[in-house]
Tab-separated table of C-alpha atoms in Angstrom:
chain	number	residue	atom	x	y	z
J	1	MET	CA	-4.839	-41.867	-15.482
J	2	PRO	CA	-8.131	-39.900	-15.459
J	3	ILE	CA	-7.930	-36.306	-15.182
J	4	ALA	CA	-9.754	-34.953	-11.975
J	5	GLN	CA	-12.524	-31.872	-12.779
J	6	ARG	CA	-13.031	-29.815	-10.332
J	7	SER	CA	-16.599	-29.671	-8.663
J	8	SER	CA	-18.777	-27.131	-8.125
J	9	SER	CA	-20.440	-29.141	-5.466
J	10	GLY	CA	-17.677	-30.054	-3.441
J	11	ALA	CA	-16.743	-30.298	0.273
J	12	GLY	CA	-17.090	-26.997	0.914
J	13	TRP	CA	-18.307	-23.593	0.497
J	14	SER	CA	-17.334	-21.174	-2.555
J	15	ILE	CA	-15.748	-17.794	-1.374
J	16	ALA	CA	-18.772	-16.031	-2.319
J	17	ARG	CA	-21.580	-18.466	-0.328
J	18	GLN	CA	-19.209	-17.479	2.482
J	19	LEU	CA	-19.690	-14.600	1.996
J	20	PHE	CA	-22.971	-13.535	1.584
J	21	VAL	CA	-23.957	-16.027	4.632
J	22	LEU	CA	-21.488	-14.120	6.704
J	23	GLN	CA	-22.955	-10.752	6.045
J	24	VAL	CA	-26.010	-11.811	6.357
J	25	LEU	CA	-25.624	-13.000	9.821
J	26	VAL	CA	-23.393	-10.042	10.651
J	27	VAL	CA	-25.916	-7.504	9.646
J	28	ALA	CA	-28.914	-9.938	10.985
J	29	ALA	CA	-26.912	-9.594	14.721
J	30	LEU	CA	-26.444	-5.981	14.169
J	31	VAL	CA	-30.513	-5.311	13.501
J	32	ALA	CA	-31.005	-7.227	16.405
J	33	ILE	CA	-29.117	-5.279	18.649
J	34	GLY	CA	-30.010	-2.428	17.262
J	35	THR	CA	-33.696	-3.022	17.437
J	36	ALA	CA	-33.235	-4.469	20.841
J	37	GLY	CA	-31.633	-1.467	21.689
J	38	THR	CA	-34.481	0.644	19.918
J	39	VAL	CA	-37.101	-1.015	21.941
J	40	LEU	CA	-35.566	-0.819	25.072
J	41	ILE	CA	-35.284	3.246	24.933
J	42	VAL	CA	-38.214	3.364	23.572
J	43	LEU	CA	-39.745	1.284	26.829
J	44	ASP	CA	-37.899	3.581	29.061
J	45	ASP	CA	-38.830	6.611	26.953
J	46	ALA	CA	-42.651	4.997	27.419
J	47	GLU	CA	-42.107	4.538	31.627
J	48	GLN	CA	-40.986	8.243	31.968
J	49	ALA	CA	-43.162	10.075	30.026
J	50	ALA	CA	-45.727	7.722	31.924
J	51	ILE	CA	-44.179	9.186	35.122
J	52	ASP	CA	-44.382	12.609	34.367
J	53	ASP	CA	-48.122	12.661	32.803
J	54	VAL	CA	-48.956	11.197	36.073
J	55	THR	CA	-47.214	13.560	38.550
J	56	ASP	CA	-49.056	16.269	36.888
J	57	ILE	CA	-51.687	14.655	36.783
J	58	ALA	CA	-51.660	14.177	40.066
J	59	GLU	CA	-50.255	17.646	41.492
J	60	THR	CA	-53.339	19.685	39.139
J	61	VAL	CA	-56.011	17.781	40.580
J	62	ALA	CA	-54.077	17.824	44.382
J	63	ARG	CA	-53.499	21.907	43.641
J	64	SER	CA	-57.960	21.659	42.803
J	65	PRO	CA	-60.483	24.155	45.165
J	66	THR	CA	-62.710	21.876	44.571
J	67	VAL	CA	-60.440	18.819	45.924
J	68	VAL	CA	-59.095	21.212	49.177
J	69	ASP	CA	-62.954	22.336	49.803
J	70	ALA	CA	-64.309	19.091	49.361
J	71	VAL	CA	-61.394	16.669	51.447
J	72	ARG	CA	-62.414	19.393	54.579
J	73	ARG	CA	-66.285	18.741	54.205
J	74	PRO	CA	-68.330	15.855	55.521
J	75	ALA	CA	-68.733	12.657	53.220
J	76	PRO	CA	-66.503	14.255	51.055
J	77	ALA	CA	-66.529	10.799	48.778
J	78	THR	CA	-70.106	12.468	47.129
J	79	ILE	CA	-67.983	15.579	45.568
J	80	LEU	CA	-65.169	13.842	45.005
J	81	GLN	CA	-66.670	11.102	42.879
J	82	PRO	CA	-67.379	11.999	39.734
J	83	TYR	CA	-64.310	14.676	40.027
J	84	ALA	CA	-61.853	11.933	39.950
J	85	GLU	CA	-64.052	10.373	37.095
J	86	SER	CA	-64.200	12.531	35.087
J	87	VAL	CA	-60.345	13.341	35.038
J	88	ARG	CA	-59.579	9.739	34.974
J	89	THR	CA	-61.515	9.398	31.701
J	90	ALA	CA	-60.763	13.006	30.256
J	91	THR	CA	-56.791	12.384	30.957
J	92	GLY	CA	-56.710	8.807	30.382
J	93	THR	CA	-54.903	8.110	33.441
J	94	ASP	CA	-56.401	4.182	34.770
J	95	PHE	CA	-57.024	5.548	38.297
J	96	VAL	CA	-57.439	9.028	40.125
J	97	VAL	CA	-57.692	8.026	43.783
J	98	VAL	CA	-57.876	11.082	46.415
J	99	MET	CA	-57.824	9.770	49.631
J	100	ALA	CA	-57.044	10.297	53.778
J	101	PRO	CA	-54.322	10.893	54.759
J	102	ASP	CA	-54.588	7.607	57.024
J	103	ARG	CA	-54.954	5.743	53.507
J	104	THR	CA	-58.761	5.681	53.200
J	105	ARG	CA	-59.998	5.964	50.122
J	106	TYR	CA	-62.618	8.660	48.928
J	107	THR	CA	-62.632	7.889	45.314
J	108	HIS	CA	-61.680	4.681	42.871
J	109	ARG	CA	-62.574	3.402	39.525
J	110	THR	CA	-64.343	0.656	41.108
J	111	PRO	CA	-67.078	1.955	43.934
J	112	SER	CA	-67.101	-0.876	45.917
J	113	LEU	CA	-63.709	-0.652	47.536
J	114	ILE	CA	-64.251	3.256	48.669
J	115	GLY	CA	-63.464	3.254	51.846
J	116	LYS	CA	-61.160	0.548	52.061
J	117	PRO	CA	-57.276	1.311	52.887
J	118	PHE	CA	-54.932	2.698	49.505
J	119	ILE	CA	-52.662	0.120	48.741
J	120	GLY	CA	-49.293	1.747	48.430
J	121	SER	CA	-45.928	3.622	49.244
J	122	ILE	CA	-47.737	6.752	51.456
J	123	ASP	CA	-44.533	8.630	53.288
J	124	GLY	CA	-43.042	10.511	51.007
J	125	ALA	CA	-46.394	12.333	50.208
J	126	LEU	CA	-47.411	11.761	54.419
J	127	ALA	CA	-44.357	14.361	54.590
J	128	GLY	CA	-44.992	16.453	51.630
J	129	GLY	CA	-43.153	14.828	48.822
J	130	THR	CA	-43.813	13.180	45.765
J	131	VAL	CA	-43.831	10.056	45.329
J	132	VAL	CA	-43.114	7.848	42.476
J	133	GLU	CA	-42.791	3.794	41.997
J	134	THR	CA	-44.420	0.798	39.693
J	135	SER	CA	-46.121	-1.382	41.815
J	136	VAL	CA	-48.574	-3.806	42.174
J	137	GLY	CA	-53.000	-2.852	43.837
J	138	THR	CA	-55.833	-3.059	42.927
J	139	LEU	CA	-55.974	-3.405	39.276
J	140	GLY	CA	-52.986	-4.919	39.077
J	141	GLU	CA	-48.723	-3.940	38.310
J	142	SER	CA	-48.981	0.028	37.847
J	143	VAL	CA	-46.638	3.313	36.732
J	144	ARG	CA	-47.698	5.344	40.249
J	145	THR	CA	-47.708	8.841	41.886
J	146	VAL	CA	-48.501	9.686	44.842
J	147	VAL	CA	-49.008	13.567	45.789
J	148	PRO	CA	-50.375	15.943	48.575
J	149	VAL	CA	-52.674	17.878	49.425
J	150	LYS	CA	-52.088	20.774	51.214
J	151	ASP	CA	-54.637	23.440	52.446
J	152	GLU	CA	-53.412	27.690	53.243
J	153	THR	CA	-50.820	25.847	55.454
J	154	GLY	CA	-48.878	24.434	54.051
J	155	LYS	CA	-50.827	21.109	56.221
J	156	VAL	CA	-51.382	17.736	54.740
J	157	ILE	CA	-54.605	16.865	54.524
J	158	ALA	CA	-55.243	14.719	52.258
J	159	LEU	CA	-53.532	12.491	49.344
J	160	VAL	CA	-53.824	12.554	45.358
J	161	SER	CA	-52.607	8.769	43.586
J	162	VAL	CA	-52.760	9.119	39.957
J	163	GLY	CA	-51.943	5.840	38.144
J	164	ILE	CA	-51.559	3.667	34.975
J	165	THR	CA	-51.584	0.330	34.527
J	166	THR	CA	-47.945	-1.070	33.128
J	167	ASP	CA	-50.287	-3.187	30.280
J	168	ALA	CA	-51.679	-0.175	28.909
J	169	ILE	CA	-47.820	1.393	28.739
J	170	ASN	CA	-47.347	-1.976	26.621
J	171	GLN	CA	-50.773	-1.805	24.563
J	172	LYS	CA	-49.652	1.826	23.331
J	173	LEU	CA	-45.766	0.345	22.810
J	174	VAL	CA	-47.177	-2.632	20.720
J	175	GLY	CA	-49.060	0.185	18.559
J	176	ARG	CA	-46.201	1.934	17.625
J	177	THR	CA	-44.188	-1.546	17.627
J	178	PRO	CA	-44.924	-0.498	13.166
J	179	ALA	CA	-42.342	2.617	13.067
J	180	VAL	CA	-39.974	0.138	14.746
J	181	ALA	CA	-41.098	-3.024	12.551
J	182	ILE	CA	-40.924	-1.835	9.110
J	183	PRO	CA	-37.206	0.075	9.490
J	184	THR	CA	-35.789	-3.255	10.939
J	185	ALA	CA	-37.060	-5.054	7.937
J	186	LEU	CA	-36.467	-2.606	5.574
J	187	ALA	CA	-32.521	-2.499	6.480
J	188	LEU	CA	-32.686	-6.602	6.879
J	189	LEU	CA	-34.429	-6.580	3.424
J	190	LEU	CA	-31.912	-3.120	2.532
J	191	ALA	CA	-28.472	-5.438	3.262
J	192	ALA	CA	-29.901	-8.821	2.104
J	193	ALA	CA	-30.205	-7.686	-1.758
J	194	GLY	CA	-26.888	-5.880	-1.499
J	195	SER	CA	-24.744	-9.431	0.199
J	196	TRP	CA	-26.800	-11.189	-2.562
J	197	LEU	CA	-25.732	-8.747	-4.968
J	198	LEU	CA	-21.607	-8.206	-4.057
J	199	SER	CA	-21.478	-11.970	-3.393
J	200	ARG	CA	-23.181	-12.334	-6.925
J	201	ARG	CA	-20.492	-9.628	-8.126
J	202	LEU	CA	-17.694	-12.048	-6.271
J	203	ARG	CA	-18.385	-15.093	-7.679
J	204	ARG	CA	-17.663	-14.288	-11.368
J	205	GLN	CA	-14.180	-12.458	-10.419
J	206	THR	CA	-13.318	-15.720	-8.731
J	207	HIS	CA	-15.017	-18.420	-10.826
J	208	GLY	CA	-17.313	-19.782	-8.285
J	209	LEU	CA	-14.156	-21.274	-6.968
J	210	GLY	CA	-13.508	-22.554	-2.556
J	211	PRO	CA	-10.901	-20.529	-0.541
J	212	ALA	CA	-9.086	-24.463	-0.851
J	213	GLU	CA	-9.078	-24.471	-4.208
J	214	MET	CA	-8.020	-21.200	-4.588
J	215	THR	CA	-5.243	-21.880	-2.694
J	216	ARG	CA	-4.426	-24.828	-4.169
J	217	MET	CA	-4.806	-23.277	-7.459
J	218	TYR	CA	-2.706	-20.470	-6.291
J	219	GLU	CA	0.027	-22.492	-4.992
J	220	TYR	CA	0.248	-24.831	-8.776
J	221	HIS	CA	0.203	-21.523	-10.980
J	222	ASP	CA	3.025	-20.157	-9.046
J	223	ALA	CA	5.213	-23.478	-9.106
J	224	VAL	CA	4.531	-23.471	-12.926
J	225	LEU	CA	4.541	-19.702	-13.461
J	226	HIS	CA	8.729	-20.566	-11.701
J	227	SER	CA	9.431	-23.839	-13.614
J	228	VAL	CA	8.118	-22.376	-17.507
J	229	ARG	CA	10.759	-22.304	-19.855
J	230	GLU	CA	9.622	-19.407	-20.910
J	231	GLY	CA	9.665	-16.182	-19.962
J	232	LEU	CA	5.983	-14.458	-19.113
J	233	VAL	CA	4.886	-10.790	-18.136
J	234	VAL	CA	1.645	-10.426	-17.326
J	235	ALA	CA	0.609	-6.654	-17.901
J	236	ASP	CA	-2.783	-5.267	-16.553
J	237	ARG	CA	-5.379	-2.760	-18.896
J	238	GLU	CA	-3.253	-0.027	-18.541
J	239	GLY	CA	-0.396	-1.846	-19.996
J	240	ARG	CA	1.819	-1.938	-16.424
J	241	VAL	CA	3.212	-4.566	-16.151
J	242	THR	CA	2.074	-6.833	-13.045
J	243	LEU	CA	4.138	-10.192	-13.168
J	244	VAL	CA	7.188	-11.263	-14.738
J	245	ASN	CA	8.335	-14.922	-13.718
J	246	ASP	CA	11.941	-15.781	-13.343
J	247	GLU	CA	13.001	-17.120	-16.766
J	248	GLY	CA	11.493	-13.738	-17.705
J	249	ARG	CA	13.612	-11.748	-15.447
J	250	ARG	CA	16.533	-13.799	-16.220
J	251	LEU	CA	15.872	-12.603	-21.233
J	252	LEU	CA	14.299	-9.419	-20.269
J	253	GLY	CA	16.601	-8.305	-17.028
J	254	ASP	CA	15.555	-5.751	-14.654
J	255	ASP	CA	14.279	-3.097	-17.135
J	256	LEU	CA	11.807	-4.227	-20.126
J	257	PRO	CA	13.328	-3.638	-23.308
J	258	GLU	CA	11.495	-0.903	-25.519
J	259	GLU	CA	10.493	-2.766	-28.400
J	260	VAL	CA	8.998	-5.469	-25.864
J	261	ARG	CA	7.402	-2.028	-24.102
J	262	ASP	CA	6.082	-1.542	-27.140
J	263	LEU	CA	4.123	-5.159	-27.790
J	264	ILE	CA	2.890	-4.500	-24.639
J	265	ALA	CA	1.769	-0.697	-24.784
J	266	ALA	CA	0.113	-2.157	-28.135
J	267	ARG	CA	-2.213	-3.970	-26.643
J	268	ALA	CA	-2.522	-6.611	-29.639
J	269	ALA	CA	-2.178	-10.558	-30.082
J	270	VAL	CA	1.395	-11.378	-31.773
J	271	ALA	CA	2.302	-14.599	-33.149
J	272	ASP	CA	5.864	-15.464	-33.129
J	273	GLU	CA	7.262	-11.605	-32.942
J	274	PRO	CA	11.651	-11.667	-33.113
J	275	VAL	CA	12.487	-9.278	-30.334
J	276	LEU	CA	15.962	-7.868	-29.301
J	277	ALA	CA	16.537	-7.613	-25.809
J	278	GLY	CA	20.007	-6.965	-25.499
J	279	ASP	CA	22.147	-9.427	-27.400
J	280	ARG	CA	19.838	-11.527	-27.372
J	281	VAL	CA	17.056	-12.328	-30.152
J	282	LEU	CA	13.555	-13.582	-28.765
J	283	VAL	CA	10.587	-14.892	-30.087
J	284	ALA	CA	6.785	-12.796	-29.243
J	285	ASN	CA	3.969	-14.563	-28.672
J	286	GLN	CA	1.452	-12.126	-26.725
J	287	ARG	CA	-2.392	-12.652	-25.881
J	288	VAL	CA	-5.193	-10.203	-24.823
J	289	ILE	CA	-7.102	-11.616	-22.217
J	290	ARG	CA	-10.275	-10.632	-22.103
J	291	SER	CA	-13.158	-11.281	-19.788
J	292	GLU	CA	-16.763	-10.410	-20.122
J	293	GLY	CA	-15.919	-8.189	-23.264
J	294	GLN	CA	-13.382	-6.298	-21.758
J	295	THR	CA	-9.853	-6.285	-22.215
J	296	ILE	CA	-8.569	-6.796	-18.668
J	297	GLY	CA	-4.765	-7.651	-19.379
J	298	THR	CA	-2.144	-9.198	-21.645
J	299	VAL	CA	-0.174	-11.897	-21.351
J	300	LEU	CA	3.363	-11.845	-23.305
J	301	THR	CA	5.495	-14.954	-24.031
J	302	LEU	CA	8.990	-14.666	-24.739
J	303	ARG	CA	11.240	-17.907	-25.529
J	304	ASP	CA	15.620	-17.581	-26.230
J	305	HIS	CA	16.327	-17.621	-29.796
J	306	THR	CA	19.223	-16.435	-29.932
J	307	GLU	CA	21.342	-19.580	-30.430
J	308	LEU	CA	19.004	-20.488	-32.970
J	309	ARG	CA	19.268	-17.535	-35.145
J	310	GLU	CA	23.140	-17.894	-35.505
J	311	LEU	CA	23.058	-21.063	-36.057
J	312	THR	CA	20.309	-20.722	-38.784
J	313	GLY	CA	22.336	-17.734	-40.116
J	314	GLU	CA	25.419	-19.752	-40.473
J	315	LEU	CA	23.163	-22.720	-42.503
J	316	ASP	CA	21.832	-19.945	-44.767
J	317	SER	CA	25.115	-18.979	-45.207
J	318	VAL	CA	26.571	-22.260	-45.398
J	319	ARG	CA	23.774	-23.411	-47.826
J	320	GLY	CA	24.017	-20.047	-49.706
J	321	LEU	CA	27.888	-21.408	-49.639
J	322	THR	CA	26.462	-24.152	-51.185
J	323	GLU	CA	24.997	-23.096	-53.543
J	324	ALA	CA	26.959	-20.688	-54.822
J	325	LEU	CA	29.531	-23.701	-55.606
J	326	ARG	CA	27.885	-25.803	-57.316
J	327	ALA	CA	26.881	-22.813	-59.790
J	328	GLN	CA	30.571	-22.328	-60.335
J	329	ALA	CA	31.720	-25.405	-60.337
J	330	HIS	CA	29.112	-25.958	-63.094
J	331	GLU	CA	29.638	-22.855	-64.932
J	332	ALA	CA	33.589	-23.979	-64.747
J	333	ALA	CA	32.418	-27.210	-66.636
J	334	ASN	CA	30.587	-25.826	-68.865
J	335	ARG	CA	34.037	-23.875	-70.024
J	336	LEU	CA	36.699	-26.522	-68.769
J	337	HIS	CA	34.037	-28.399	-71.346
J	338	THR	CA	35.064	-25.085	-73.762
J	339	VAL	CA	38.373	-24.694	-73.284
J	340	LEU	CA	38.877	-28.523	-73.942
J	341	THR	CA	36.585	-28.411	-77.424
J	342	LEU	CA	38.912	-25.723	-78.657
J	343	VAL	CA	42.202	-27.589	-77.784
J	344	GLU	CA	40.479	-30.689	-79.991
J	345	LEU	CA	39.906	-28.384	-82.573
J	346	GLY	CA	43.265	-27.269	-82.495
J	347	ARG	CA	42.693	-23.868	-81.822
J	348	THR	CA	44.918	-23.767	-78.797
J	349	GLY	CA	45.451	-20.489	-78.166
J	350	GLU	CA	42.107	-19.104	-77.760
J	351	ALA	CA	41.804	-22.409	-74.912
J	352	VAL	CA	44.506	-20.587	-73.044
J	353	ASP	CA	43.059	-16.819	-73.644
J	354	LEU	CA	39.396	-18.226	-72.274
J	355	ALA	CA	41.230	-20.101	-69.546
J	356	THR	CA	43.779	-17.379	-67.976
J	357	ALA	CA	41.245	-14.706	-68.485
J	358	GLU	CA	38.356	-16.505	-66.035
J	359	LEU	CA	41.418	-16.889	-63.487
J	360	ALA	CA	42.618	-13.655	-63.922
J	361	VAL	CA	39.250	-12.401	-63.030
J	362	ALA	CA	38.105	-15.095	-59.610
J	363	GLN	CA	41.768	-14.477	-59.181
J	364	GLN	CA	41.899	-10.331	-58.711
J	365	LEU	CA	39.026	-11.137	-56.245
J	366	THR	CA	40.621	-12.468	-53.824
J	367	ASP	CA	43.462	-10.927	-54.066
J	368	GLN	CA	41.383	-7.741	-53.903
J	369	VAL	CA	39.962	-8.624	-50.656
J	370	MET	CA	42.680	-10.613	-49.110
J	371	GLY	CA	44.724	-7.677	-49.696
J	372	ALA	CA	42.418	-4.969	-48.466
J	373	LEU	CA	40.922	-6.763	-45.157
J	374	ASP	CA	43.570	-8.171	-42.758
J	375	GLU	CA	40.237	-9.641	-41.319
J	376	PRO	CA	40.100	-13.317	-42.665
J	377	ALA	CA	36.286	-13.582	-41.026
J	378	VAL	CA	35.353	-10.984	-43.148
J	379	ALA	CA	37.453	-11.397	-45.870
J	380	ALA	CA	36.098	-14.645	-46.439
J	381	LEU	CA	32.793	-13.898	-45.767
J	382	LEU	CA	33.011	-11.675	-48.572
J	383	LEU	CA	34.132	-13.623	-50.837
J	384	GLY	CA	31.293	-16.225	-49.997
J	385	LYS	CA	28.780	-13.192	-50.239
J	386	SER	CA	30.517	-12.112	-54.091
J	387	ALA	CA	29.536	-15.971	-55.511
J	388	GLN	CA	25.767	-16.070	-53.847
J	389	ALA	CA	25.615	-12.457	-55.922
J	390	GLY	CA	26.462	-14.093	-58.651
J	391	GLU	CA	24.243	-16.612	-58.573
J	392	ARG	CA	21.379	-14.210	-58.182
J	393	GLY	CA	22.375	-12.153	-60.727
J	394	VAL	CA	23.832	-9.162	-58.734
J	395	GLU	CA	27.278	-7.429	-59.215
J	396	LEU	CA	28.852	-7.629	-55.497
J	397	ILE	CA	31.955	-4.678	-56.164
J	398	VAL	CA	34.070	-4.438	-52.874
J	399	ASP	CA	35.334	-0.579	-53.591
J	400	GLU	CA	38.929	-0.413	-52.903
J	401	ALA	CA	39.297	2.069	-50.220
J	402	SER	CA	38.056	-1.058	-48.478
J	403	ARG	CA	41.040	-1.619	-45.457
J	404	ILE	CA	41.390	-3.006	-41.969
J	405	GLU	CA	44.344	-3.855	-40.323
J	406	GLY	CA	43.794	-4.548	-36.746
J	407	THR	CA	40.966	-3.706	-35.685
J	408	ARG	CA	39.921	-3.923	-32.075
J	409	LEU	CA	36.433	-4.545	-33.063
J	410	PRO	CA	35.169	-8.310	-32.304
J	411	SER	CA	34.850	-10.282	-35.051
J	412	ARG	CA	31.722	-11.353	-34.439
J	413	ASP	CA	30.164	-7.704	-34.274
J	414	LEU	CA	31.256	-6.907	-37.369
J	415	LEU	CA	29.746	-9.989	-39.305
J	416	THR	CA	26.810	-9.361	-38.254
J	417	VAL	CA	27.489	-5.658	-39.041
J	418	VAL	CA	28.398	-6.427	-42.733
J	419	GLY	CA	26.584	-9.975	-43.480
J	420	ASN	CA	23.609	-8.579	-43.100
J	421	LEU	CA	23.843	-5.345	-44.124
J	422	VAL	CA	24.746	-6.959	-47.561
J	423	ASP	CA	21.987	-9.948	-47.044
J	424	ASN	CA	19.373	-6.704	-47.143
J	425	ALA	CA	20.931	-5.185	-50.208
J	426	LEU	CA	21.198	-8.509	-51.994
J	427	GLU	CA	17.263	-8.866	-51.009
J	428	ALA	CA	16.656	-5.306	-52.103
J	429	VAL	CA	17.945	-5.748	-55.234
J	430	ALA	CA	16.187	-8.985	-56.181
J	431	GLY	CA	13.718	-8.604	-59.026
J	432	THR	CA	14.369	-5.246	-59.847
J	433	GLU	CA	15.848	-3.771	-63.332
J	434	PRO	CA	19.458	-4.124	-64.445
J	435	PRO	CA	22.086	-3.261	-63.792
J	436	ARG	CA	22.037	-4.885	-60.018
J	437	ARG	CA	24.590	-4.088	-57.932
J	438	VAL	CA	26.455	-4.251	-53.952
J	439	THR	CA	29.120	-1.577	-53.070
J	440	VAL	CA	30.691	-2.183	-50.210
J	441	LEU	CA	33.509	-0.700	-47.708
J	442	VAL	CA	34.933	-1.785	-45.208
J	443	LEU	CA	37.075	0.822	-44.149
J	444	ASP	CA	38.907	1.153	-39.894
J	445	THR	CA	40.490	5.021	-39.678
J	446	ASP	CA	41.572	6.665	-37.111
J	447	GLY	CA	39.778	3.946	-35.177
J	448	VAL	CA	36.621	3.737	-35.884
J	449	VAL	CA	35.097	0.906	-38.176
J	450	LEU	CA	32.615	2.516	-41.514
J	451	VAL	CA	30.753	-0.320	-42.981
J	452	ARG	CA	28.955	1.101	-46.120
J	453	VAL	CA	26.233	-1.050	-47.988
J	454	GLY	CA	24.926	0.670	-51.160
J	455	ASP	CA	23.034	-0.979	-53.191
J	456	THR	CA	20.934	0.230	-56.528
J	457	GLY	CA	17.287	-0.960	-55.123
J	458	PRO	CA	14.777	1.227	-54.158
J	459	GLY	CA	16.143	2.933	-51.151
J	460	ILE	CA	15.736	2.405	-47.410
J	461	PRO	CA	12.432	3.519	-45.822
J	462	ALA	CA	12.219	5.345	-43.131
J	463	GLY	CA	11.995	3.189	-39.837
J	464	ALA	CA	14.008	0.545	-41.246
J	465	PHE	CA	16.490	-0.718	-38.027
J	466	ARG	CA	13.042	-1.323	-36.296
J	467	ARG	CA	11.827	-4.579	-35.353
J	468	GLY	CA	10.324	-6.660	-37.513
J	469	TRP	CA	10.969	-4.656	-40.597
J	470	SER	CA	12.554	-6.496	-43.389
J	471	THR	CA	12.844	-6.813	-47.401
J	472	LYS	CA	11.562	-9.772	-47.889
J	473	ALA	CA	8.371	-10.004	-48.566
J	474	GLN	CA	6.823	-11.900	-45.793
J	475	GLY	CA	8.683	-8.356	-43.461
J	476	ARG	CA	9.888	-10.743	-40.455
J	477	GLY	CA	13.150	-9.947	-40.925
J	478	ILE	CA	15.628	-8.980	-37.619
J	479	GLY	CA	18.878	-8.603	-39.375
J	480	LEU	CA	18.746	-4.610	-39.988
J	481	SER	CA	17.857	-4.757	-36.102
J	482	LEU	CA	20.864	-6.828	-35.042
J	483	VAL	CA	22.732	-3.716	-36.373
J	484	ARG	CA	21.096	-1.236	-34.347
J	485	GLN	CA	21.451	-3.613	-31.125
J	486	VAL	CA	25.417	-3.950	-32.183
J	487	ALA	CA	25.995	0.125	-33.131
J	488	ASP	CA	24.204	0.806	-29.928
J	489	ARG	CA	26.075	-2.070	-27.815
J	490	HIS	CA	29.575	0.116	-29.073
J	491	GLY	CA	28.353	3.731	-29.389
J	492	GLY	CA	27.924	3.849	-32.846
J	493	ASP	CA	26.167	5.304	-35.411
J	494	ILE	CA	24.007	4.323	-38.457
J	495	GLU	CA	22.916	6.746	-41.182
J	496	VAL	CA	20.639	6.234	-44.087
J	497	SER	CA	20.788	8.131	-47.273
J	498	GLY	CA	18.578	6.574	-50.489
J	499	SER	CA	19.543	3.574	-51.057
J	500	THR	CA	23.442	3.260	-49.068
J	501	ILE	CA	23.746	2.481	-45.172
J	502	THR	CA	26.528	3.875	-43.514
J	503	VAL	CA	27.690	2.957	-40.258
J	504	ARG	CA	30.721	3.866	-37.538
J	505	LEU	CA	31.674	1.789	-35.459
J	506	PRO	CA	34.219	3.152	-32.279
J	507	ALA	CA	37.099	0.185	-32.099
J	508	ALA	CA	38.471	-0.516	-28.979
J	509	SER	CA	41.761	1.327	-28.092
């Protein structure tokens, strides 16, 4: 079955594109609403300003002595028409009309309309007030005001109407359009640019995925994370753990072991690094996550190698014993051949002395170990290590003060401590100048099991019990770390002096 690949031109838009379109629509709607509100406010302000202007002009004209005196004379139009036109021209209004109380015009910008009735409301002005209205007259729709002209007694003797057509007001608004349009266009342009930059950044961060693809990817990844048989720990760029899968929680527990925290804090790539987590031996692989040249976190995978390490250790022990037994068998065959040759030569006394001497040496070590250690597993371990040491040209000495009788310390833990310390000592003296010697003391006294292993090697450096330190050339051992783990579990302590390691393990009562 071919593997399906994601297409960037799939059924749906990416999140970045959807966000960009949504932002543009929202911003455009907001700008349109704001612009409409601004236009309405400006229009209302322009109309109110026109009303205020024509009212002020009308009241000024009505109080003018020229107007008051002229309306009392015969043929007032001859005086008022030039005056009214000069006021209209000077103020930029569309008409200035002076009329009699019966609506008869004395003035008008169209001379043919002089003497004809005024079109509009005047009742309020005849009563001594002010009329303000928007109505249609001879010049079209206009905003106008009508005020009374009074004599010294307060009697209304004439009316003055001043107006500005709606077209004139609109023309002024059109002239102000750039003041509104330019900021609106700039706002739209800036909003579109900001939305585009944000969508571009989001596209990089989401890799152009759409919502459905991201949902499926989350579901797939979540299922994978919880189904894999390896522990997984994800940390951010600050070293904070952001995700631990089910297997990781099982292996590490609720709190991260110190060695795992150190690995994460180092933020360096590692491959097949052994770490200890409680009673478990884990193999760690860590990868540094980078994006656009920046470190954004680490991914740590953990595999449980506890049983494998135990089996490997047992296999190494068996292999070592096999090699030692093979060497011993070869050596015994040589000695037996020598004894038989001496017998054939008639030198039976020398043959007997040689055979009994070899048996005495072997039996002496066996008797010493078995007699001192009432722990068959430890005794067998030391006898096997003695054979390995002999094969390597190293003398393994079990201190005569060694004594264990019925300790409650688990045999497995005791074997871990003794076996790893002896192995480390054998490795330490390998390749050194003779004499190559390893000394072992195992003593149970006052409820504390003391294990002391010394050698003639170069000594043990500081930090030997940290993860990964080893006397081996590749430097990837965990033997001493396992010793430290056992000591910590039993509340014991470890003392290092030169090439001698002393471990004290309180035994359960």
